[in-house]
mmCIF file of C-alpha atoms in Angstrom:
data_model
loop_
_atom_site.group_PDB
_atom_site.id
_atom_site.type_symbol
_atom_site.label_atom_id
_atom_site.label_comp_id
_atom_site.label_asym_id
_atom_site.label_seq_id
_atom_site.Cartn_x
_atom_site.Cartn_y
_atom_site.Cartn_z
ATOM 1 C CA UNK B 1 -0.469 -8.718 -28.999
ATOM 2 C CA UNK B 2 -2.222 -11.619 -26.891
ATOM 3 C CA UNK B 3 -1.120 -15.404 -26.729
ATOM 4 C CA UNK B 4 -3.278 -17.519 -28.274
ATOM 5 C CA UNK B 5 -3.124 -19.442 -25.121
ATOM 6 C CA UNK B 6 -4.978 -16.767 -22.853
ATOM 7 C CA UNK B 7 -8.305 -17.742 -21.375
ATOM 8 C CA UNK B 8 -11.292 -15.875 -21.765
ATOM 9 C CA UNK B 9 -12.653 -15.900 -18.828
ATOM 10 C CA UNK B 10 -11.337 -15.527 -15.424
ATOM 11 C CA UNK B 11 -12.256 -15.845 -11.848
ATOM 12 C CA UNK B 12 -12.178 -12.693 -9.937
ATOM 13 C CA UNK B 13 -13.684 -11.360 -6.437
ATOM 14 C CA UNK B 14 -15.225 -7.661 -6.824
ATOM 15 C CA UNK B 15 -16.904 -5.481 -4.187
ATOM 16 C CA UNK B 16 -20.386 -6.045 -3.412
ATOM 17 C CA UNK B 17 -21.260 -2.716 -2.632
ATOM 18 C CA UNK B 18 -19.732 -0.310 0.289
ATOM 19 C CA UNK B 19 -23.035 -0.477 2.510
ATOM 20 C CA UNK B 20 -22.375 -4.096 2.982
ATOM 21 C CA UNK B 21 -19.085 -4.225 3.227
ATOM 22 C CA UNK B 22 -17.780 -7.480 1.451
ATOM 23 C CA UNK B 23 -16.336 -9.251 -1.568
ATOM 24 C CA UNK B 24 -17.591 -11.817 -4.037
ATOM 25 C CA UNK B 25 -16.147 -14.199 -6.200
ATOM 26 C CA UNK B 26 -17.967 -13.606 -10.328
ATOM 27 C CA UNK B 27 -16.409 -15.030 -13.504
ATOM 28 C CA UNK B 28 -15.474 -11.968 -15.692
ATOM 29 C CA UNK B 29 -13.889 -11.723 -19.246
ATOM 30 C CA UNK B 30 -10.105 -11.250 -19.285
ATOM 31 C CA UNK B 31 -9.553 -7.721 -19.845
ATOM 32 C CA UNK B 32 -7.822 -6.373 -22.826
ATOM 33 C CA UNK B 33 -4.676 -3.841 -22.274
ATOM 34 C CA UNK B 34 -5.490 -1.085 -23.892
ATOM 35 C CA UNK B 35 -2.983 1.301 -25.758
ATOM 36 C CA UNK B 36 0.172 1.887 -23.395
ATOM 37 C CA UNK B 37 -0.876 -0.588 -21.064
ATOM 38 C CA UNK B 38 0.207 -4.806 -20.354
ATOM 39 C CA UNK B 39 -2.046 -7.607 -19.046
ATOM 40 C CA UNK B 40 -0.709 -9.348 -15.926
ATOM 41 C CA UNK B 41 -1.076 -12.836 -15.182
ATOM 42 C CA UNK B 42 -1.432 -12.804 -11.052
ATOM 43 C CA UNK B 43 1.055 -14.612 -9.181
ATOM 44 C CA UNK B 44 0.128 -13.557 -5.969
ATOM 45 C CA UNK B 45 -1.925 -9.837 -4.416
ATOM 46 C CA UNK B 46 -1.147 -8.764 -0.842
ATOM 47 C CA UNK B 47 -3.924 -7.538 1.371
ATOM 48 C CA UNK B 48 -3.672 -4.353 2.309
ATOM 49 C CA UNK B 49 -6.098 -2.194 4.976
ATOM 50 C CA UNK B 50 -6.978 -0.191 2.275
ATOM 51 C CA UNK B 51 -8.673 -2.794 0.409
ATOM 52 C CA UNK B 52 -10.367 -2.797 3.824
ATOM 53 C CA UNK B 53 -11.770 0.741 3.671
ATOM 54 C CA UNK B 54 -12.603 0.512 -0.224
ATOM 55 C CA UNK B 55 -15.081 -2.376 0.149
ATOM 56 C CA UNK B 56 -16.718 -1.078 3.659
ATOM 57 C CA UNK B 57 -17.547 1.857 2.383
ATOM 58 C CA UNK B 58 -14.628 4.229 4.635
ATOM 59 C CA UNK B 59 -13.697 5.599 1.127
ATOM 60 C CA UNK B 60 -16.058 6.889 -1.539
ATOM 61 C CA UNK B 61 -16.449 4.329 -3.967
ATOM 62 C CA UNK B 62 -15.230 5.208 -7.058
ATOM 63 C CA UNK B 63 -16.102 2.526 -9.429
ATOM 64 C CA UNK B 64 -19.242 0.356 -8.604
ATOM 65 C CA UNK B 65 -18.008 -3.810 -8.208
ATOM 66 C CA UNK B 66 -14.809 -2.786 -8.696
ATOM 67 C CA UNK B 67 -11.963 -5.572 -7.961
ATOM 68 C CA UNK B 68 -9.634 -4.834 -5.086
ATOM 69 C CA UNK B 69 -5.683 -5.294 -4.453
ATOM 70 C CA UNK B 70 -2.746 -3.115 -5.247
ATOM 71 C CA UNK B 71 -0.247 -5.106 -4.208
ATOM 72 C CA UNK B 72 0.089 -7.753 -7.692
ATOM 73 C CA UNK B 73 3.198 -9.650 -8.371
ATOM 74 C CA UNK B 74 2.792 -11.353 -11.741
ATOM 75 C CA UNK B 75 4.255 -11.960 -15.147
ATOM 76 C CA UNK B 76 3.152 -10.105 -18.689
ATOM 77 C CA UNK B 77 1.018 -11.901 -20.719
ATOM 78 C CA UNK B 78 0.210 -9.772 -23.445
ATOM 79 C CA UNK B 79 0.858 -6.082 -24.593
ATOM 80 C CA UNK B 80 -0.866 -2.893 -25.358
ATOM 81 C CA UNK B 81 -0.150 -1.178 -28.325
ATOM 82 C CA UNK B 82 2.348 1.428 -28.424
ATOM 83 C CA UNK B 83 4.283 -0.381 -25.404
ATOM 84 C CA UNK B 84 7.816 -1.111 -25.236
ATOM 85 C CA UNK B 85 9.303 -1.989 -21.625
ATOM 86 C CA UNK B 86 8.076 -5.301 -21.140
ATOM 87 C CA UNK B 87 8.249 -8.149 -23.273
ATOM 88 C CA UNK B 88 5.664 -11.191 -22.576
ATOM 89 C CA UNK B 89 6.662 -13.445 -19.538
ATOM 90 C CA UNK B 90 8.327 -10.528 -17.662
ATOM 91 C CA UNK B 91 8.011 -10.045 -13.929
ATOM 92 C CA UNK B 92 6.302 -7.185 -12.827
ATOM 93 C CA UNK B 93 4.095 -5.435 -9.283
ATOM 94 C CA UNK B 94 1.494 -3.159 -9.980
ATOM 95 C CA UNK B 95 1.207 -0.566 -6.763
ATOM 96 C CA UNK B 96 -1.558 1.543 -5.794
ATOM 97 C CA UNK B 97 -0.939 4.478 -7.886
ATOM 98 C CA UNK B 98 -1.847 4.147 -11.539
ATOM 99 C CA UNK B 99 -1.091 6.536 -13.154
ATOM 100 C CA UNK B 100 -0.988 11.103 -13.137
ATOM 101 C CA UNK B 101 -1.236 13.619 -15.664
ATOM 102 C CA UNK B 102 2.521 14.179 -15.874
ATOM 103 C CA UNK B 103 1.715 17.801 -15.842
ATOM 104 C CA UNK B 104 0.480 19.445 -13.077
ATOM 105 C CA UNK B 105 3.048 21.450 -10.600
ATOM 106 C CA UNK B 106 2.949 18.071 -8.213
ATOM 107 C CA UNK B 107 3.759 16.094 -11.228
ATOM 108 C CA UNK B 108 6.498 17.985 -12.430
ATOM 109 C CA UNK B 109 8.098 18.260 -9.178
ATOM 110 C CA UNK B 110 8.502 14.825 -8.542
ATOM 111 C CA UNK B 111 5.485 14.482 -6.413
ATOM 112 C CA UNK B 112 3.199 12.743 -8.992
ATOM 113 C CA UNK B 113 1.371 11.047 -5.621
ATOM 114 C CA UNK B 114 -0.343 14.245 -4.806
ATOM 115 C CA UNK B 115 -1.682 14.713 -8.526
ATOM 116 C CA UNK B 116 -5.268 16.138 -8.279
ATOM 117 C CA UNK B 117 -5.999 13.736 -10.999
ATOM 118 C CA UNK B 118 -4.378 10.354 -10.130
ATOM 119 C CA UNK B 119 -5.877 7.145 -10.615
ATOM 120 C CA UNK B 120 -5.601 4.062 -8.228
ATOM 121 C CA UNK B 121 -5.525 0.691 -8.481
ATOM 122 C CA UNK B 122 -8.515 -1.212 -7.077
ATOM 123 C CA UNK B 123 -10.429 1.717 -7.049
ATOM 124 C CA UNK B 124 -10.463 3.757 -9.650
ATOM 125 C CA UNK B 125 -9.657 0.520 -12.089
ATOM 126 C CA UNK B 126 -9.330 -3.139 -11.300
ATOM 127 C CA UNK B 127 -7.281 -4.648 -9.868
ATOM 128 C CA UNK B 128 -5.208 -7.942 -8.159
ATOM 129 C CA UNK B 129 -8.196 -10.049 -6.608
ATOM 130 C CA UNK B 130 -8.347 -11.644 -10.026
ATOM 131 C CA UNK B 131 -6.403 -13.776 -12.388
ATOM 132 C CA UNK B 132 -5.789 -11.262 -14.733
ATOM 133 C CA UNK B 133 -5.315 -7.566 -14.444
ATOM 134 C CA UNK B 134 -4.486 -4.584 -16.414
ATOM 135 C CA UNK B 135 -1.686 -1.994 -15.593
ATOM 136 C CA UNK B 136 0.145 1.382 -17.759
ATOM 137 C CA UNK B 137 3.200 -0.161 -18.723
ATOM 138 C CA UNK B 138 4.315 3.634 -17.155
ATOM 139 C CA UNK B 139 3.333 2.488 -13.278
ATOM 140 C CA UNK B 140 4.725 -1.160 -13.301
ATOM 141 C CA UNK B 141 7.743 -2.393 -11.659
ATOM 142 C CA UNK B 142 10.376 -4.673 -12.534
ATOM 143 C CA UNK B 143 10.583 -7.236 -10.471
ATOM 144 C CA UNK B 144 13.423 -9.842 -10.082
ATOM 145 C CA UNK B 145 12.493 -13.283 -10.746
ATOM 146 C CA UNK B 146 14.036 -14.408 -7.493
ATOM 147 C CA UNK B 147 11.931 -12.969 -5.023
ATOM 148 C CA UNK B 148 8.982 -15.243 -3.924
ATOM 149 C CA UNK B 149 5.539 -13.376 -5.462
ATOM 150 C CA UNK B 150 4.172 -13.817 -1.240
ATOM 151 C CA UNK B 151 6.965 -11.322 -0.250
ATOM 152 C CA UNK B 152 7.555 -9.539 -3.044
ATOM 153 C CA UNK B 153 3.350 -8.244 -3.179
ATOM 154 C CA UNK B 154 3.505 -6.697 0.382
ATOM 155 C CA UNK B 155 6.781 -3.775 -0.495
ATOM 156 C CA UNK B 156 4.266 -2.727 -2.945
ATOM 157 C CA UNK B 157 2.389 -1.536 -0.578
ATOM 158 C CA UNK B 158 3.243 -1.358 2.782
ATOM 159 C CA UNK B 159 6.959 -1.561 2.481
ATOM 160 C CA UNK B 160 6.783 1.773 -0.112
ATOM 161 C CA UNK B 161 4.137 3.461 2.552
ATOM 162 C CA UNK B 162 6.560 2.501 5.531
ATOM 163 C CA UNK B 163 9.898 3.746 3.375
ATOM 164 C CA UNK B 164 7.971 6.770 2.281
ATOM 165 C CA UNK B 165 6.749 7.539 6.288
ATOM 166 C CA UNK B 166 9.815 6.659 7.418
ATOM 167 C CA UNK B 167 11.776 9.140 5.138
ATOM 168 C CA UNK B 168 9.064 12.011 5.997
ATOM 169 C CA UNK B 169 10.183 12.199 9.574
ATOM 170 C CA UNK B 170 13.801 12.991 9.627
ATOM 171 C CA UNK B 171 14.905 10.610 11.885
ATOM 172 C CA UNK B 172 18.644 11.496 12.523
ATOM 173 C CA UNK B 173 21.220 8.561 12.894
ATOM 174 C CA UNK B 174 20.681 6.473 15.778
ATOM 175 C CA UNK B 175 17.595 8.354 16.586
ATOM 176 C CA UNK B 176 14.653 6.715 18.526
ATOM 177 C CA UNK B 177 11.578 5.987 16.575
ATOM 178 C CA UNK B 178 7.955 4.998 17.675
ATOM 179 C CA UNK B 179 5.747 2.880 15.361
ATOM 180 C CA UNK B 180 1.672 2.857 16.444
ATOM 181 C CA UNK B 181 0.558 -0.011 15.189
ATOM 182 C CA UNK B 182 2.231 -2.759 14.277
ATOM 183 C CA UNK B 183 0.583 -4.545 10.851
ATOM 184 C CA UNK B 184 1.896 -4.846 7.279
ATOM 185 C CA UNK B 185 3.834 -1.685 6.574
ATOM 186 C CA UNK B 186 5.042 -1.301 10.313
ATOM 187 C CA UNK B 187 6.810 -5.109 10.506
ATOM 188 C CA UNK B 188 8.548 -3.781 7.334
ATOM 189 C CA UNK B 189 9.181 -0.304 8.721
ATOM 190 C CA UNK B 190 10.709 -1.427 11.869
ATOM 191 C CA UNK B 191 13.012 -4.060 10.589
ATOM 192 C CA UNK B 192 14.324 -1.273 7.623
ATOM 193 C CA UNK B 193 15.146 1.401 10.176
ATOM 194 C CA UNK B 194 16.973 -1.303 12.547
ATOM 195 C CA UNK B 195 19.061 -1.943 9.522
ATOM 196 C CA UNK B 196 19.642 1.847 9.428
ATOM 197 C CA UNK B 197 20.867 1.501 13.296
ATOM 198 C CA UNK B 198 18.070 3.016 14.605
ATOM 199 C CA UNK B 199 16.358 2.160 17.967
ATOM 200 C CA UNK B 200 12.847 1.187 17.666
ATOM 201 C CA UNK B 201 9.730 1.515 19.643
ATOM 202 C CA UNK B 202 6.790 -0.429 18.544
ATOM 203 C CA UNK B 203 3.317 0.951 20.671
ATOM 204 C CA UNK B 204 0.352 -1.314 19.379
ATOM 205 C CA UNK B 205 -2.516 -2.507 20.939
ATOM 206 C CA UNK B 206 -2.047 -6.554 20.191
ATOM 207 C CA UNK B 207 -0.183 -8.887 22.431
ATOM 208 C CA UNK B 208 1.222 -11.105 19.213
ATOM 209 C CA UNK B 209 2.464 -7.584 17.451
ATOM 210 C CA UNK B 210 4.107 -6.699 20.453
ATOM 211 C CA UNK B 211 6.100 -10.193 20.625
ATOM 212 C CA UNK B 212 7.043 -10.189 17.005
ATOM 213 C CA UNK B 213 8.462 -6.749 17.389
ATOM 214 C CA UNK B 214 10.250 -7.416 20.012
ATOM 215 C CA UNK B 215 11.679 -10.562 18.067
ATOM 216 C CA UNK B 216 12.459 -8.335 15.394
ATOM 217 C CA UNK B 217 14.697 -6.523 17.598
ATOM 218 C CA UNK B 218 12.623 -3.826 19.400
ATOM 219 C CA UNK B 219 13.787 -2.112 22.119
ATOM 220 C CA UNK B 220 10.520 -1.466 23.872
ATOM 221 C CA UNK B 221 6.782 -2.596 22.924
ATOM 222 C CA UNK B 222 3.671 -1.346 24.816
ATOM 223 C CA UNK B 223 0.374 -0.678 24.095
ATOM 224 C CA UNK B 224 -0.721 1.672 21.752
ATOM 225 C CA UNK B 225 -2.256 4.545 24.154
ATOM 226 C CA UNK B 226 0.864 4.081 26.671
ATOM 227 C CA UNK B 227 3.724 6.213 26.674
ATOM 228 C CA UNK B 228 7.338 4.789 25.504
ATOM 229 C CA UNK B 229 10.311 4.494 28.089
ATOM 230 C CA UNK B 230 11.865 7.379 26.526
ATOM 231 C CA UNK B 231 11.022 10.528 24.383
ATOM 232 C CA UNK B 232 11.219 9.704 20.624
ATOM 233 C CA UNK B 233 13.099 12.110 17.791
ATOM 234 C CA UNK B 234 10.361 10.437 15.465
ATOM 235 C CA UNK B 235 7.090 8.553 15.166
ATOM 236 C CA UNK B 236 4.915 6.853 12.548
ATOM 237 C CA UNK B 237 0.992 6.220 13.322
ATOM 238 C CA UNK B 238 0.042 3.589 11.164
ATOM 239 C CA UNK B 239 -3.074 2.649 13.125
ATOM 240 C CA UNK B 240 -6.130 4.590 11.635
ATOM 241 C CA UNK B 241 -7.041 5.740 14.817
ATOM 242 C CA UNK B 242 -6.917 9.879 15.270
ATOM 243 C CA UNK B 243 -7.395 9.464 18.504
ATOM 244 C CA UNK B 244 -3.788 8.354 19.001
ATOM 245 C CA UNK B 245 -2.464 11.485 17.297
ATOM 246 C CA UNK B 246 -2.341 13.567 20.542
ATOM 247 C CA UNK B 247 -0.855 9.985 22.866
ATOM 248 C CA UNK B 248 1.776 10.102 19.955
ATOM 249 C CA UNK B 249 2.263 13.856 20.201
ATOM 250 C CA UNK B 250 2.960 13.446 23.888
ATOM 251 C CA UNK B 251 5.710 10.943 23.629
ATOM 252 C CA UNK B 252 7.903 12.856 21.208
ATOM 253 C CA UNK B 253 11.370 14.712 22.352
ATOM 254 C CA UNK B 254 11.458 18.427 21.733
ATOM 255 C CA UNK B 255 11.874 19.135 18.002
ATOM 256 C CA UNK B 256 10.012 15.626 17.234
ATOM 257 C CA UNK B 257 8.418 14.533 14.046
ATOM 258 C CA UNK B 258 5.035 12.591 14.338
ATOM 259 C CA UNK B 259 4.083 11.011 9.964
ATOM 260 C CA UNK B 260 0.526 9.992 9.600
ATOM 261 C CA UNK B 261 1.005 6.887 7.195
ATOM 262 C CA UNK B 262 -2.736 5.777 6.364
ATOM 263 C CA UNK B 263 -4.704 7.028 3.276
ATOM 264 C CA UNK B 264 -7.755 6.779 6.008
ATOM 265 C CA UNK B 265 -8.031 8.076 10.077
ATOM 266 C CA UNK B 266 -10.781 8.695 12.667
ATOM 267 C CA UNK B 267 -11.288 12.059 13.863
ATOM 268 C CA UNK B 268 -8.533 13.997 15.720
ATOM 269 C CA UNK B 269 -9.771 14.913 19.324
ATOM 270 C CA UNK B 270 -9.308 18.613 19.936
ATOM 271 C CA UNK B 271 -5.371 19.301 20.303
ATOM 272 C CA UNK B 272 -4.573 21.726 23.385
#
């Protein structure tokens, strides 16, 4: 049931259309959560690159104007029927996924973000870039209240694309990992397996990333299409670039692991 006190209207920014490539700020109606579902008031959405490749067209577009930003921090201001998790006022992120069938074999086996019928925030519905968003109670997070909503909005994201990457390449204890590119989910990547007591290798193409990954406690940072100092157990390419996928190859250690993190990459070059 809604507060009285909810506007109804809001200010939100929606895709113009993927041929031009761009945003734009309309006043919409605040949405209603529908059965099983909250309203969030926004406290803060991250930017993520994927917002990038929704509104220029790199991904199909799934929902014409739709609003962008899957990385929400916010509190609940009114519920769905049939909902029982959150009460009004608590804290919760809404991610990219949105929600699966629960069926299918991925589903079942605990990999619900390869469901053939998935829906995603920001593209298939709407999402952060507004004051107000909708969410399935089912595919929102708990957040503490402690944690400021700035860097709280980017793990909900990036961090869970770096954590999940970072997981996918077996890095053994101590091992030696390269990161190509060095943006959202990398930053968060690196400093999380430094904790772990790994060494790091950061290989991006900016003069600023390199610096702040080498304050982070780097071992080595180059540019992107170099080689590291030594052969890696493990990389991640977070850069969308395929053509790095055979440099990264090439500076891995015998029995090496290279994870391709991004939802979107140029063609591969031919791999001898």
């Amino acid at each position: 049931m809604a507060r009285p006190e909810l506007p109804r209207t809001m200010t939100a920014w929606e895709t113009v259309g993927p041929d031009l490539g761009r945003v734009r700020p309309v006043e919409r109606s605040v949405p209603a959560p529908g059965a099983g579902e909250v309203l969030v008031a926004v406290e803060a959405c991250g930017v993520c690159r994927t917002d990038l490749h929704v509104t220029e067209g790199d991904l199909p577009e799934h929902r014409a104007h739709v609003v962008p930003g899957h990385e929400v921090v916010g509190t609940v201001a009114a519920l769905g029927s049939g909902t029982s998790r959150f009460r009004l006022g608590d804290r919760v992120g809404v991610a990219w996924l949105r929600s699966t069938c629960g069926s299918c074999r991925w589903c079942r086996s605990g990999r619900e973000n390869l469901c053939p019928r998935a829906q995603f925030t920001g593209w298939d519905a709407d999402g952060g870039y507004a004051d107000f968003t909708t969410v399935p109670e089912a595919y929102a997070y708990r957040l503490p209240d402690d944690v400021p909503a700035e860097q709280a909005a980017p793990l909900l994201c990036a961090g869970i694309i770096g954590y999940r990457a970072l997981r996918r390449t077996g890095l053994p204890p101590g091992g030696r990992l390269g990161l190509y590119g060095f943006g959202a989910s990398a930053h968060l990547t690196a400093q999380l397996a430094l904790a772990q007591g790994a060494e790091v290798h950061v290989l991006t193409r900016g003069e600023e990333a390199q610096r702040l990954a080498l304050e982070l406690g780097a071992a080595s940072a180059g540019p992107a299409d170099g080689l590291p100092p030594v052969p890696l157990d493990a990389s991640i390419l977070f850069a969308p670039a395929g053509e790095l996928v055979p440099v990264a190859l090439a500076g891995l250690e015998q029995g090496g692991t290279l994870a391709l993190a991004g939802i979107h990459l140029t063609d591969i070059p031919t791999l001898d």
